mmCIF file of C-alpha atoms in Angstrom:
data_model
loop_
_atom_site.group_PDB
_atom_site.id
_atom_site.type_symbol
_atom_site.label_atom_id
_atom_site.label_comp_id
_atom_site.label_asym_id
_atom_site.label_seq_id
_atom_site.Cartn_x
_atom_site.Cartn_y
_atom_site.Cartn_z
ATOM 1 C CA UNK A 239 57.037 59.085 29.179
ATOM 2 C CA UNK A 240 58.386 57.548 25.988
ATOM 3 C CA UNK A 241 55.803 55.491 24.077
ATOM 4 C CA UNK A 242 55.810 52.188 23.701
ATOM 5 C CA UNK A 243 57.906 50.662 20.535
ATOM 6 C CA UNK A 244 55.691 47.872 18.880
ATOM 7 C CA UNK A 245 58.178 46.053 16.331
ATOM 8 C CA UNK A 246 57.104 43.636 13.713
ATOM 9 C CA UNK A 247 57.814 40.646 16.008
ATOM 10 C CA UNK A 248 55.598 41.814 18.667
ATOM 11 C CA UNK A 249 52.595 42.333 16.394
ATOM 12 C CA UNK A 250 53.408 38.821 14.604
ATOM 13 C CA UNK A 251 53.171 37.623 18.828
ATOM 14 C CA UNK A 252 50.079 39.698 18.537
ATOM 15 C CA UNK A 253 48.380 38.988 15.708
ATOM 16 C CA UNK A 254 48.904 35.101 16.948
ATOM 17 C CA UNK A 255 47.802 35.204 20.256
ATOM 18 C CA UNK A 256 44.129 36.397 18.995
ATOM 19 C CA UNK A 257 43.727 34.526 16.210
ATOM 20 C CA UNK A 258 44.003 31.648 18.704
ATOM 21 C CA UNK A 259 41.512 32.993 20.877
ATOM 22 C CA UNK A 260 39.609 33.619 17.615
ATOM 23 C CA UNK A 261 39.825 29.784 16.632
ATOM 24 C CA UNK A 262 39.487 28.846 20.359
ATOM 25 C CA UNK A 263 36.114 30.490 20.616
ATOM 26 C CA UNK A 264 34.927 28.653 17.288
ATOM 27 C CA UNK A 265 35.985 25.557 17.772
ATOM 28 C CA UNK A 266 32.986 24.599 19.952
ATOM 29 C CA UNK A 267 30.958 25.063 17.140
ATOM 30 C CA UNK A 268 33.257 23.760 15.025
ATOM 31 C CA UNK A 269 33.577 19.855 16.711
ATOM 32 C CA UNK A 270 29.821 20.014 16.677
ATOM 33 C CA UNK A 271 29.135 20.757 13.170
ATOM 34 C CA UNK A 272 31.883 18.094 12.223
ATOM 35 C CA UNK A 273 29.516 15.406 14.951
ATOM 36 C CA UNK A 274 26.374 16.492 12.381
ATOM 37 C CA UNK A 275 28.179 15.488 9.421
ATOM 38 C CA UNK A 276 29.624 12.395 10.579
ATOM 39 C CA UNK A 277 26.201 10.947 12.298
ATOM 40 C CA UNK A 278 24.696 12.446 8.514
ATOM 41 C CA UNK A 279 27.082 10.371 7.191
ATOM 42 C CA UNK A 280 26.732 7.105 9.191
ATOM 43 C CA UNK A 281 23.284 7.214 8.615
ATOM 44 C CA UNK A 282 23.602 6.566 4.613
ATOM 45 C CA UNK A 283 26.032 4.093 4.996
ATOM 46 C CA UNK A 284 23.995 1.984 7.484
ATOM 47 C CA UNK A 285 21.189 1.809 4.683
ATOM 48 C CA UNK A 286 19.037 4.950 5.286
ATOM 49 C CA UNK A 287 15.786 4.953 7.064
ATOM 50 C CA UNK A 288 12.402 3.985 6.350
ATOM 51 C CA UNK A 289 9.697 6.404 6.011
ATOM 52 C CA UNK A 290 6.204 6.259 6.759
ATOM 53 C CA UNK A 291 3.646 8.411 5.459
ATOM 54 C CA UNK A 292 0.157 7.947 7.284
ATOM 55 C CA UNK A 293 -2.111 10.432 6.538
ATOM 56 C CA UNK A 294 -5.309 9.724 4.507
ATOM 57 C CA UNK A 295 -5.838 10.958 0.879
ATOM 58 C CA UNK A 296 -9.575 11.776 -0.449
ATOM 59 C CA UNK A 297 -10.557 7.832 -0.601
ATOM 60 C CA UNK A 298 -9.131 6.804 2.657
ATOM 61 C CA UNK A 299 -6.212 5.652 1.676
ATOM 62 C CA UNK A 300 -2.810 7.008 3.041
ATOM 63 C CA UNK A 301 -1.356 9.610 1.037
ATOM 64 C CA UNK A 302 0.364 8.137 -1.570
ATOM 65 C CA UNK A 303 3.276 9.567 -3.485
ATOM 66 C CA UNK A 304 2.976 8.176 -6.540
ATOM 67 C CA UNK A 305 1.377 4.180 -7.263
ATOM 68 C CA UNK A 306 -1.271 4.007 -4.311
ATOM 69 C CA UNK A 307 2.547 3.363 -2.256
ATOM 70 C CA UNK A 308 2.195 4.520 1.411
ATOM 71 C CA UNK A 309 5.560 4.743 2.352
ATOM 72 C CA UNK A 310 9.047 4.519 0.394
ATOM 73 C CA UNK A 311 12.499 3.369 1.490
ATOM 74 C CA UNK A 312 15.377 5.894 1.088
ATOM 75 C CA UNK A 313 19.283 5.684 1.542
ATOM 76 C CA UNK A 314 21.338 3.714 0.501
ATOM 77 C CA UNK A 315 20.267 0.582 1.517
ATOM 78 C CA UNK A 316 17.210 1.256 -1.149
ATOM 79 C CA UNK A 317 19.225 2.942 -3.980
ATOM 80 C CA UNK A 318 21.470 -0.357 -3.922
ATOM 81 C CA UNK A 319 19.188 -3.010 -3.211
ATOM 82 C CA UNK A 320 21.490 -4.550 -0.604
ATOM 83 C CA UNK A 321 18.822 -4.248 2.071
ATOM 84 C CA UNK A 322 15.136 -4.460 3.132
ATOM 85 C CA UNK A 323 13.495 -2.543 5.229
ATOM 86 C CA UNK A 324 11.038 -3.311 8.332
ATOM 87 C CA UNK A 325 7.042 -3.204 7.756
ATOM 88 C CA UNK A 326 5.884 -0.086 8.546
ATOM 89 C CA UNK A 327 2.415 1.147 9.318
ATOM 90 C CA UNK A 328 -0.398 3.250 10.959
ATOM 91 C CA UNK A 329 -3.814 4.280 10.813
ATOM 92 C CA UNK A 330 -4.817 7.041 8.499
ATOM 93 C CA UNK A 331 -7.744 9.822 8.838
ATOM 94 C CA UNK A 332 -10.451 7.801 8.123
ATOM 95 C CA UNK A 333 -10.032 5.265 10.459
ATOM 96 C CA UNK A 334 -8.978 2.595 7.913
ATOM 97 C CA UNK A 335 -5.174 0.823 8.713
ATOM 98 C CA UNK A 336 -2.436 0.369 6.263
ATOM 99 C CA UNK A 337 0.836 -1.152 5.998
ATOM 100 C CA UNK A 338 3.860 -1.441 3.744
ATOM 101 C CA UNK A 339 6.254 -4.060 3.692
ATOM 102 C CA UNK A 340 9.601 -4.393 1.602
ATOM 103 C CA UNK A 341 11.575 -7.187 0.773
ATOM 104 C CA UNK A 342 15.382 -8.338 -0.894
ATOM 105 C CA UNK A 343 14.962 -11.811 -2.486
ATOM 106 C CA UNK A 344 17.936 -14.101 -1.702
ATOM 107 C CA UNK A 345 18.380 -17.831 -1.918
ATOM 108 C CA UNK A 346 16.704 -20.074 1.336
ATOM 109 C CA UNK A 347 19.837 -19.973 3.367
ATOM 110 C CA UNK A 348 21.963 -17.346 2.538
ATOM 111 C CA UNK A 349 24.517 -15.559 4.693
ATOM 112 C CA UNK A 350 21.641 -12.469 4.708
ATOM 113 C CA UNK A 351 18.560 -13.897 5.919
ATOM 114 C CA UNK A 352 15.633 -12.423 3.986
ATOM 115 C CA UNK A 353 11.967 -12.364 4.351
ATOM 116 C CA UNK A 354 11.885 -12.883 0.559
ATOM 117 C CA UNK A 355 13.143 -16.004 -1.051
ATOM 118 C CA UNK A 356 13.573 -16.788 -4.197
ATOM 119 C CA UNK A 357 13.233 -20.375 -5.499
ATOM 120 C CA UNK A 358 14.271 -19.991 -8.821
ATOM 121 C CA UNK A 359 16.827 -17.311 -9.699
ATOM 122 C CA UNK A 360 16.460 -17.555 -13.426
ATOM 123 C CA UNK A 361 13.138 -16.103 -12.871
ATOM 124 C CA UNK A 362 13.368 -14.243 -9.522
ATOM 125 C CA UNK A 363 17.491 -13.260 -9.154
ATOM 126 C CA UNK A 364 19.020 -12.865 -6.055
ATOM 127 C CA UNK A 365 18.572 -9.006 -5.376
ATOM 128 C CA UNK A 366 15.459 -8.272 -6.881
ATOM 129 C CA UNK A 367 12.859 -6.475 -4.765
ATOM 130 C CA UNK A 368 9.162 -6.525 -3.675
ATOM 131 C CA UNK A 369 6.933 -4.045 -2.380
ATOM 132 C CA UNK A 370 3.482 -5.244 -0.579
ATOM 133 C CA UNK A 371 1.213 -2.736 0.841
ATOM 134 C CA UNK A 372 -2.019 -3.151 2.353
ATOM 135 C CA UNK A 373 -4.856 -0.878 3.103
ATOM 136 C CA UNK A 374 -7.720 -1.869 4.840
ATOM 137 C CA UNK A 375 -10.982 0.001 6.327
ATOM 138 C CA UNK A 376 -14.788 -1.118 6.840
ATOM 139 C CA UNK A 377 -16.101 -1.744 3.688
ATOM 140 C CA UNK A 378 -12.871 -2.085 1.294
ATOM 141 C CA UNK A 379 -9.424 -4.145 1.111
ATOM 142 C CA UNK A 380 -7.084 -3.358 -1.448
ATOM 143 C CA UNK A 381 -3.584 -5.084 -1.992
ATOM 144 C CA UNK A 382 -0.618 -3.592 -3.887
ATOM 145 C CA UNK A 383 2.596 -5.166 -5.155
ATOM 146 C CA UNK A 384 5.681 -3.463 -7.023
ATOM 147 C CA UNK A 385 8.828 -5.774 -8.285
ATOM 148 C CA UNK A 386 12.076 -4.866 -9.811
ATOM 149 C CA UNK A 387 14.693 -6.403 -11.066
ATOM 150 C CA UNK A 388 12.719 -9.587 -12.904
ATOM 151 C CA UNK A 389 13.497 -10.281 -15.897
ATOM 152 C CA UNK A 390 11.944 -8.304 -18.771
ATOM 153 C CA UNK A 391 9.004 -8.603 -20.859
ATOM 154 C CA UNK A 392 7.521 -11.430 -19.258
ATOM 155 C CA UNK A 393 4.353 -12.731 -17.322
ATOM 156 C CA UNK A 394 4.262 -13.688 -13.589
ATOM 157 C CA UNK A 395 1.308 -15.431 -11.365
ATOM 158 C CA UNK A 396 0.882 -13.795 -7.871
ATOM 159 C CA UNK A 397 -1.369 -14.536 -4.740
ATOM 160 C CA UNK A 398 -1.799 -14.182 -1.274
ATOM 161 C CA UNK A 399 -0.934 -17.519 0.880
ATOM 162 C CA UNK A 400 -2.179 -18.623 4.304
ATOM 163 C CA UNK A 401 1.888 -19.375 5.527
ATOM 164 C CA UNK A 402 5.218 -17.619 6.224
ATOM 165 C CA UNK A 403 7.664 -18.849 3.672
ATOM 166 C CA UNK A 404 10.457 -21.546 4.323
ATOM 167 C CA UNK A 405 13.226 -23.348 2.445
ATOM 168 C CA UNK A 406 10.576 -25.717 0.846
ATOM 169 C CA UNK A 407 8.048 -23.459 -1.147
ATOM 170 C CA UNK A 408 4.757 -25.591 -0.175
ATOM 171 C CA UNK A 409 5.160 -24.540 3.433
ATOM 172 C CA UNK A 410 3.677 -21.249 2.488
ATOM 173 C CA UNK A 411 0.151 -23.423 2.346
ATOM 174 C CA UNK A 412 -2.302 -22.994 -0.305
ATOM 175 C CA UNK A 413 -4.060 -19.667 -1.355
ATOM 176 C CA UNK A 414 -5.968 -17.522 1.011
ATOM 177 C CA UNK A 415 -9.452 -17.699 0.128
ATOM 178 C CA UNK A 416 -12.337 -15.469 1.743
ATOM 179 C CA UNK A 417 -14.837 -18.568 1.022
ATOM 180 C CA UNK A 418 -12.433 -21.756 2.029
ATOM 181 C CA UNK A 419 -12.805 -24.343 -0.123
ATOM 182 C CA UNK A 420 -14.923 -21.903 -2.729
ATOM 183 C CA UNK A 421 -13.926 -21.019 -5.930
ATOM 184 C CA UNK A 422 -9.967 -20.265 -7.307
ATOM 185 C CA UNK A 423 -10.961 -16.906 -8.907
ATOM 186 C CA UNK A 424 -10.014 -13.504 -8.154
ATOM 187 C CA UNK A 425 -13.059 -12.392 -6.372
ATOM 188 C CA UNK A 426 -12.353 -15.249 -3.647
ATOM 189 C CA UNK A 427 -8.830 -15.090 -3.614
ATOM 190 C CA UNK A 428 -6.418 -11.923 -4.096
ATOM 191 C CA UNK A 429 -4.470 -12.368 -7.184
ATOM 192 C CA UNK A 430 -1.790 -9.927 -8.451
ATOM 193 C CA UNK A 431 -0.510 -11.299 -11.468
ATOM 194 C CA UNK A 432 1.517 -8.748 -13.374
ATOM 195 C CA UNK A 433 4.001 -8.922 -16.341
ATOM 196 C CA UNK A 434 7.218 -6.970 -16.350
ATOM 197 C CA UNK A 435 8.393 -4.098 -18.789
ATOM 198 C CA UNK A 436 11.268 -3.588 -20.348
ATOM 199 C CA UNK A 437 13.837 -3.266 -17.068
ATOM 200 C CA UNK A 438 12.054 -6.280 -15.321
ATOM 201 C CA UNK A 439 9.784 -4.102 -13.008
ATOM 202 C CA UNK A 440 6.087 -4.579 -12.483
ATOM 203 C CA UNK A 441 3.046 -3.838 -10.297
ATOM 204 C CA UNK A 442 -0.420 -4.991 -9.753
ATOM 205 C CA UNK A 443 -3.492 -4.325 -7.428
ATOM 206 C CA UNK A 444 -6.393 -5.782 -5.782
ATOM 207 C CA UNK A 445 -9.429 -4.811 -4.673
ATOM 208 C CA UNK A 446 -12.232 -6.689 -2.412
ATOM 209 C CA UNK A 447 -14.795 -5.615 -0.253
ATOM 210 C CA UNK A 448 -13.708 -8.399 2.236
ATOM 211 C CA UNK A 449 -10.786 -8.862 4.631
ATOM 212 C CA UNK A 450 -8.601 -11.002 5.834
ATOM 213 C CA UNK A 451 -9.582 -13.078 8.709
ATOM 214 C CA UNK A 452 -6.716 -12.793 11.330
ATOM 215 C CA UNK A 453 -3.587 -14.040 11.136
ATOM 216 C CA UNK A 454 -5.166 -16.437 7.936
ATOM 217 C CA UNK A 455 -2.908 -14.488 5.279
ATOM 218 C CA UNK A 456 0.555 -14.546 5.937
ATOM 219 C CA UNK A 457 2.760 -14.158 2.092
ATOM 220 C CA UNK A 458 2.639 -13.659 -1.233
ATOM 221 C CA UNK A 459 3.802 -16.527 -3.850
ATOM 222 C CA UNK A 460 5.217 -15.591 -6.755
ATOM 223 C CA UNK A 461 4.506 -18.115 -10.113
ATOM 224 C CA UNK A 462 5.930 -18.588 -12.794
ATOM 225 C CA UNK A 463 2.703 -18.429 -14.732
ATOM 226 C CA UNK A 464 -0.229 -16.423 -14.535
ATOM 227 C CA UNK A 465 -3.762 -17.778 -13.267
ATOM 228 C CA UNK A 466 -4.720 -19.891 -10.363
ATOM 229 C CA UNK A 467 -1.881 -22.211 -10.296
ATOM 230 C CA UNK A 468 1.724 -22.802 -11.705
ATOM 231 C CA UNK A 469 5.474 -23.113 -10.403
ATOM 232 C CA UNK A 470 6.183 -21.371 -7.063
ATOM 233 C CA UNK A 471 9.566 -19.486 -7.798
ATOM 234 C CA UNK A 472 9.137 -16.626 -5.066
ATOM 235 C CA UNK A 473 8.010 -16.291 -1.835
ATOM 236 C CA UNK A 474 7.659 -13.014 0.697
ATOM 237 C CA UNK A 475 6.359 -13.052 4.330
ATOM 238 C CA UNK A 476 3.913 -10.315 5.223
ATOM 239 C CA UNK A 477 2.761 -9.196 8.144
ATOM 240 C CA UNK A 478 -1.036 -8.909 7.019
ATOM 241 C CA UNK A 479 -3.444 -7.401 9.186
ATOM 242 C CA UNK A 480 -7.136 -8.578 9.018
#
């Protein structure tokens, strides 16, 4: 029997036919890997995610990664300031509770509504940021705050209010005090004045061995001047737990 002649055109034929059954069998794997990437991908540009961190560090607080901060927007959204972020929260190891909330500031009104406002945009522009977190267990409180984007080298007032903000910056009510009526000093009231650095960020904390009574603390002012009183120019709801 003669043998079969195999010509340069067959094994072209040849050579085609598997390395479509080669691509064939891969592209399964293929599509799917190209899904990942794309979901990967709409993730970032629909502003990242929020992470919370809950577990407990050695004083009860949840595990911080840097500026007693229990949990740290990533993304986009964060890296551009463009968005805010949800409060997020839990309970940690040692039974305490603790809760982060993030905010955008934008003019009462704007297309964006915002949790944060900002009254005065000389002071307080329109993109700035604020961080509150809250940590709370049996025999301790403390309150957190980190800003950026103020303007630079200068001092701001900050305290805890008994009101969600609004257009008009009085309906965030007066200051929460643990003794109403009391004293307007930092042991009754939870002040977090702070002054800026050089790029316009700043952070402050407070500490009290009292909590809030429930649903009595409800945002943070931001003043123009430090101490018990001045010109409201910022204002950021938060969800406060007692």
């Amino acid at each position: 029997m003669a043998a079969a002649q195999v010509g340069p055109d067959t094994e072209t034929a040849a050579a085609a036919e598997v390395a479509g059954a080669d691509g064939a069998s891969r592209a399964p794997g293929t599509v799917r890997r190209r899904v990942l990437v794309g979901a990967a991908a709409l993730v970032m540009l629909t502003g990242g995610v929020s992470i919370a961190h809950g577990a407990a560090g050695s004083d009860g607080a949840p595990a911080p990664d840097g500026g007693g901060h229990a949990a740290h927007s990533t993304g986009a959204g964060a890296a551009s300031g463009a968005e805010e972020a949800g409060p997020v929260g839990g309970a940690s190891r040692s039974g305490g509770l603790w809760m982060r909330a993030d905010g955008v500031f934008s003019p009462s009104g704007s297309f964006v509504p915002s949790d944060a406002l900002t009254y005065d945009t000389a002071l307080v522009p329109a993109a700035a940021r604020i961080e509150i977190t809250h940590y709370a267990d049996r025999t301790s409180h403390r309150v957190g705050t980190r800003l950026r984007g103020l303007v630079p080298n200068r001092a701001y007032g900050m305290h805890v209010h008994t009101s969600p903000c609004a257009a008009d910056p009085a309906s965030a009510g007066p200051h929460y005090q643990h003794r109403t009526s009391a004293t307007a000093d930092p042991d009754n009231e939870v002040w977090l004045d702070f002054r800026t650095d050089g790029k316009g960020n700043g952070e402050a904390e407070a500490r009290h061995e009292w909590g809030f009574r429930d649903g009595g603390a409800r945002s943070v002012i931001v003043h123009d001047a430090q101490g018990g009183a001045g010109k409201r120019v910022a204002c950021f709801t938060v969800p406060f737990a007692p």
